Amino acid sequence: MKKNILNIQGVSEISKAKQSEINGGAGWGFGGIDLSKCGCDCAGRVTGPLYCQNYFGCLQVYTCNDSQES
């Protein structure tokens, strides 16, 4: 399998040390994606920046300030 992959034009093998130097992540190149900015409102809608809708999900039924009475 390794031989077949290396025969593809433009593909080369890199060492583990080089692999650890690669930085990247989710997003469109606008900077980092910060999922801590994402959340849910009381109606179950995703809140936060636009990208939150792609990476975050909320329960359809979500209520706020519920208190359990014993």
Tab-separated table of N, CA, C and O in Angstrom:
chain	number	residue	atom	x	y	z
A	1	MET	N	0.822	-1.195	0.000
A	1	MET	CA	0.000	0.000	0.000
A	1	MET	C	0.869	1.263	0.000
A	1	MET	O	0.606	2.205	-0.712
A	2	LYS	N	1.900	1.252	0.849
A	2	LYS	CA	2.780	2.421	0.941
A	2	LYS	C	3.429	2.725	-0.412
A	2	LYS	O	3.516	3.876	-0.815
A	3	LYS	N	3.845	1.694	-1.107
A	3	LYS	CA	4.475	1.899	-2.410
A	3	LYS	C	3.502	2.542	-3.391
A	3	LYS	O	3.872	3.398	-4.173
A	4	ASN	N	2.237	2.123	-3.357
A	4	ASN	CA	1.241	2.676	-4.265
A	4	ASN	C	1.001	4.158	-3.987
A	4	ASN	O	0.836	4.956	-4.910
A	5	ILE	N	0.959	4.530	-2.735
A	5	ILE	CA	0.723	5.933	-2.372
A	5	ILE	C	1.896	6.798	-2.814
A	5	ILE	O	1.713	7.888	-3.337
A	6	LEU	N	3.098	6.316	-2.630
A	6	LEU	CA	4.262	7.103	-3.007
A	6	LEU	C	4.425	7.217	-4.515
A	6	LEU	O	5.175	8.060	-4.991
A	7	ASN	N	3.740	6.393	-5.272
A	7	ASN	CA	3.798	6.475	-6.731
A	7	ASN	C	2.850	7.537	-7.285
A	7	ASN	O	2.899	7.842	-8.465
A	8	ILE	N	1.995	8.097	-6.454
A	8	ILE	CA	1.088	9.154	-6.900
A	8	ILE	C	1.902	10.426	-7.085
A	8	ILE	O	2.697	10.805	-6.223
A	9	GLN	N	1.707	11.095	-8.196
A	9	GLN	CA	2.461	12.315	-8.493
A	9	GLN	C	2.178	13.391	-7.442
A	9	GLN	O	1.024	13.669	-7.108
A	10	GLY	N	3.214	13.987	-6.893
A	10	GLY	CA	3.081	15.059	-5.918
A	10	GLY	C	3.007	14.599	-4.475
A	10	GLY	O	2.930	15.401	-3.568
A	11	VAL	N	3.023	13.288	-4.231
A	11	VAL	CA	2.954	12.754	-2.872
A	11	VAL	C	4.352	12.400	-2.406
A	11	VAL	O	5.141	11.820	-3.133
A	12	SER	N	4.667	12.778	-1.175
A	12	SER	CA	5.953	12.404	-0.607
A	12	SER	C	5.769	12.022	0.851
A	12	SER	O	4.799	12.405	1.497
A	13	GLU	N	6.690	11.259	1.353
A	13	GLU	CA	6.634	10.797	2.734
A	13	GLU	C	7.317	11.828	3.630
A	13	GLU	O	8.377	12.362	3.284
A	14	ILE	N	6.700	12.134	4.773
A	14	ILE	CA	7.335	13.051	5.720
A	14	ILE	C	7.518	12.329	7.053
A	14	ILE	O	6.751	11.427	7.399
A	15	SER	N	8.521	12.740	7.771
A	15	SER	CA	8.847	12.093	9.037
A	15	SER	C	7.852	12.497	10.121
A	15	SER	O	7.103	13.470	9.987
A	16	LYS	N	7.862	11.754	11.220
A	16	LYS	CA	6.983	12.088	12.347
A	16	LYS	C	7.327	13.458	12.905
A	16	LYS	O	6.455	14.198	13.340
A	17	ALA	N	8.607	13.808	12.897
A	17	ALA	CA	9.023	15.123	13.393
A	17	ALA	C	8.414	16.230	12.535
A	17	ALA	O	7.919	17.234	13.055
A	18	LYS	N	8.426	16.047	11.228
A	18	LYS	CA	7.822	17.038	10.322
A	18	LYS	C	6.311	17.083	10.490
A	18	LYS	O	5.693	18.139	10.417
A	19	GLN	N	5.699	15.924	10.714
A	19	GLN	CA	4.252	15.880	10.921
A	19	GLN	C	3.845	16.682	12.150
A	19	GLN	O	2.819	17.355	12.147
A	20	SER	N	4.663	16.629	13.203
A	20	SER	CA	4.323	17.352	14.428
A	20	SER	C	4.446	18.866	14.264
A	20	SER	O	3.902	19.625	15.059
A	21	GLU	N	5.146	19.302	13.219
A	21	GLU	CA	5.284	20.732	12.960
A	21	GLU	C	4.111	21.311	12.181
A	21	GLU	O	3.992	22.518	12.040
A	22	ILE	N	3.237	20.443	11.673
A	22	ILE	CA	2.104	20.912	10.876
A	22	ILE	C	1.037	21.475	11.794
A	22	ILE	O	0.592	20.824	12.739
A	23	ASN	N	0.643	22.707	11.546
A	23	ASN	CA	-0.422	23.340	12.308
A	23	ASN	C	-1.643	23.462	11.419
A	23	ASN	O	-1.531	23.755	10.241
A	24	GLY	N	-2.777	23.278	11.987
A	24	GLY	CA	-3.994	23.404	11.208
A	24	GLY	C	-5.189	23.191	12.098
A	24	GLY	O	-5.078	23.060	13.314
A	25	GLY	N	-6.341	23.183	11.503
A	25	GLY	CA	-7.546	22.971	12.262
A	25	GLY	C	-8.757	23.234	11.415
A	25	GLY	O	-8.671	23.447	10.210
A	26	ALA	N	-9.887	23.224	12.057
A	26	ALA	CA	-11.143	23.451	11.354
A	26	ALA	C	-11.274	24.921	10.999
A	26	ALA	O	-10.813	25.796	11.718
A	27	GLY	N	-11.913	25.186	9.891
A	27	GLY	CA	-12.199	26.571	9.546
A	27	GLY	C	-11.902	26.894	8.101
A	27	GLY	O	-11.472	26.047	7.335
A	28	TRP	N	-12.131	28.117	7.750
A	28	TRP	CA	-11.991	28.583	6.382
A	28	TRP	C	-10.812	29.525	6.227
A	28	TRP	O	-10.767	30.304	5.307
A	29	GLY	N	-9.878	29.511	7.144
A	29	GLY	CA	-8.722	30.378	7.037
A	29	GLY	C	-8.950	31.763	7.615
A	29	GLY	O	-8.182	32.671	7.389
A	30	PHE	N	-10.012	31.939	8.390
A	30	PHE	CA	-10.299	33.233	9.004
A	30	PHE	C	-9.722	33.318	10.406
A	30	PHE	O	-10.138	34.130	11.202
A	31	GLY	N	-8.825	32.462	10.747
A	31	GLY	CA	-8.331	32.385	12.111
A	31	GLY	C	-8.871	31.116	12.741
A	31	GLY	O	-9.456	30.278	12.078
A	32	GLY	N	-8.680	30.997	14.013
A	32	GLY	CA	-9.091	29.781	14.699
A	32	GLY	C	-10.591	29.699	14.910
A	32	GLY	O	-11.285	30.699	15.004
A	33	ILE	N	-11.078	28.488	14.973
A	33	ILE	CA	-12.473	28.223	15.302
A	33	ILE	C	-12.524	28.035	16.815
A	33	ILE	O	-11.854	27.173	17.359
A	34	ASP	N	-13.304	28.847	17.500
A	34	ASP	CA	-13.414	28.779	18.951
A	34	ASP	C	-14.813	28.301	19.310
A	34	ASP	O	-15.764	29.075	19.319
A	35	LEU	N	-14.948	27.002	19.598
A	35	LEU	CA	-16.255	26.434	19.898
A	35	LEU	C	-16.776	26.887	21.255
A	35	LEU	O	-17.959	26.710	21.541
A	36	SER	N	-15.932	27.512	22.074
A	36	SER	CA	-16.420	28.027	23.351
A	36	SER	C	-17.349	29.217	23.146
A	36	SER	O	-18.080	29.598	24.053
A	37	LYS	N	-17.356	29.793	21.943
A	37	LYS	CA	-18.260	30.900	21.634
A	37	LYS	C	-19.637	30.400	21.207
A	37	LYS	O	-20.548	31.183	21.003
A	38	CYS	N	-19.781	29.095	21.039
A	38	CYS	CA	-21.035	28.504	20.585
A	38	CYS	C	-21.879	28.099	21.789
A	38	CYS	O	-21.360	27.745	22.835
A	39	GLY	N	-23.170	28.127	21.609
A	39	GLY	CA	-24.069	27.721	22.675
A	39	GLY	C	-25.470	27.498	22.153
A	39	GLY	O	-25.705	27.453	20.946
A	40	CYS	N	-26.414	27.355	23.071
A	40	CYS	CA	-27.818	27.147	22.727
A	40	CYS	C	-28.661	28.158	23.481
A	40	CYS	O	-28.366	28.496	24.626
A	41	ASP	N	-29.713	28.641	22.823
A	41	ASP	CA	-30.643	29.514	23.528
A	41	ASP	C	-31.772	28.656	24.104
A	41	ASP	O	-31.783	27.432	23.955
A	42	CYS	N	-32.710	29.286	24.757
A	42	CYS	CA	-33.785	28.547	25.433
A	42	CYS	C	-34.711	27.818	24.461
A	42	CYS	O	-35.417	26.902	24.852
A	43	ALA	N	-34.732	28.212	23.212
A	43	ALA	CA	-35.567	27.546	22.217
A	43	ALA	C	-34.825	26.413	21.517
A	43	ALA	O	-35.390	25.756	20.646
A	44	GLY	N	-33.557	26.193	21.864
A	44	GLY	CA	-32.788	25.118	21.256
A	44	GLY	C	-32.067	25.509	19.993
A	44	GLY	O	-31.597	24.658	19.254
A	45	ARG	N	-31.950	26.808	19.722
A	45	ARG	CA	-31.220	27.268	18.534
A	45	ARG	C	-29.746	27.457	18.881
A	45	ARG	O	-29.401	27.841	19.990
A	46	VAL	N	-28.891	27.220	17.891
A	46	VAL	CA	-27.452	27.424	18.071
A	46	VAL	C	-27.172	28.920	18.094
A	46	VAL	O	-27.678	29.675	17.272
A	47	THR	N	-26.376	29.351	19.056
A	47	THR	CA	-25.983	30.756	19.163
A	47	THR	C	-24.483	30.868	18.969
A	47	THR	O	-23.749	29.913	19.137
A	48	GLY	N	-24.033	32.063	18.614
A	48	GLY	CA	-22.615	32.315	18.421
A	48	GLY	C	-22.323	32.645	16.975
A	48	GLY	O	-23.232	32.892	16.182
A	49	PRO	N	-21.037	32.648	16.615
A	49	PRO	CA	-20.645	32.952	15.236
A	49	PRO	C	-21.267	31.968	14.246
A	49	PRO	O	-21.693	30.871	14.612
A	50	LEU	N	-21.290	32.352	12.985
A	50	LEU	CA	-21.932	31.568	11.932
A	50	LEU	C	-21.393	30.143	11.855
A	50	LEU	O	-22.149	29.197	11.636
A	51	TYR	N	-20.102	29.948	12.067
A	51	TYR	CA	-19.529	28.614	11.955
A	51	TYR	C	-20.053	27.657	13.012
A	51	TYR	O	-19.958	26.448	12.858
A	52	CYS	N	-20.640	28.172	14.083
A	52	CYS	CA	-21.163	27.300	15.144
A	52	CYS	C	-22.222	26.346	14.612
A	52	CYS	O	-22.335	25.217	15.079
A	53	GLN	N	-22.993	26.775	13.624
A	53	GLN	CA	-24.033	25.922	13.062
A	53	GLN	C	-23.438	24.684	12.398
A	53	GLN	O	-24.091	23.657	12.307
A	54	ASN	N	-22.204	24.778	11.937
A	54	ASN	CA	-21.553	23.639	11.289
A	54	ASN	C	-20.927	22.673	12.282
A	54	ASN	O	-20.738	21.508	11.971
A	55	TYR	N	-20.566	23.154	13.471
A	55	TYR	CA	-19.806	22.344	14.406
A	55	TYR	C	-20.548	22.035	15.702
A	55	TYR	O	-20.042	21.311	16.536
A	56	PHE	N	-21.716	22.600	15.898
A	56	PHE	CA	-22.386	22.528	17.190
A	56	PHE	C	-23.839	22.143	16.977
A	56	PHE	O	-24.447	22.531	15.981
A	57	GLY	N	-24.409	21.412	17.883
A	57	GLY	CA	-25.817	21.037	17.798
A	57	GLY	C	-26.493	21.227	19.140
A	57	GLY	O	-25.880	21.102	20.194
A	58	CYS	N	-27.767	21.548	19.109
A	58	CYS	CA	-28.546	21.748	20.325
A	58	CYS	C	-29.731	20.784	20.325
A	58	CYS	O	-30.204	20.364	19.269
A	59	LEU	N	-30.211	20.478	21.496
A	59	LEU	CA	-31.415	19.675	21.610
A	59	LEU	C	-32.591	20.465	21.056
A	59	LEU	O	-32.649	21.688	21.199
A	60	GLN	N	-33.531	19.794	20.413
A	60	GLN	CA	-34.681	20.503	19.859
A	60	GLN	C	-35.552	21.091	20.970
A	60	GLN	O	-36.128	22.145	20.804
A	61	VAL	N	-35.665	20.386	22.068
A	61	VAL	CA	-36.462	20.887	23.179
A	61	VAL	C	-35.517	21.179	24.328
A	61	VAL	O	-34.908	20.285	24.888
A	62	TYR	N	-35.373	22.429	24.636
A	62	TYR	CA	-34.466	22.864	25.690
A	62	TYR	C	-35.143	24.020	26.407
A	62	TYR	O	-35.563	24.979	25.777
A	63	THR	N	-35.294	23.906	27.699
A	63	THR	CA	-35.937	24.991	28.442
A	63	THR	C	-34.951	25.552	29.447
A	63	THR	O	-34.119	24.824	29.991
A	64	CYS	N	-35.060	26.817	29.692
A	64	CYS	CA	-34.160	27.495	30.633
A	64	CYS	C	-34.869	27.708	31.966
A	64	CYS	O	-36.093	27.784	32.033
A	65	ASN	N	-34.073	27.823	32.994
A	65	ASN	CA	-34.557	28.130	34.339
A	65	ASN	C	-35.562	27.102	34.858
A	65	ASN	O	-36.510	27.447	35.537
A	66	ASP	N	-35.372	25.849	34.506
A	66	ASP	CA	-36.215	24.793	35.072
A	66	ASP	C	-35.744	24.521	36.489
A	66	ASP	O	-34.557	24.357	36.751
A	67	SER	N	-36.644	24.486	37.396
A	67	SER	CA	-36.292	24.110	38.763
A	67	SER	C	-37.050	22.865	39.110
A	67	SER	O	-38.245	22.738	38.838
A	68	GLN	N	-36.351	21.921	39.679
A	68	GLN	CA	-36.994	20.677	40.065
A	68	GLN	C	-37.493	20.805	41.489
A	68	GLN	O	-36.726	21.107	42.397
A	69	GLU	N	-38.768	20.627	41.653
A	69	GLU	CA	-39.350	20.719	42.985
A	69	GLU	C	-39.567	19.316	43.501
A	69	GLU	O	-40.092	18.461	42.820
A	70	SER	N	-39.135	19.084	44.732
A	70	SER	CA	-39.278	17.756	45.328
A	70	SER	C	-40.549	17.653	46.122
A	70	SER	O	-41.012	18.521	46.730
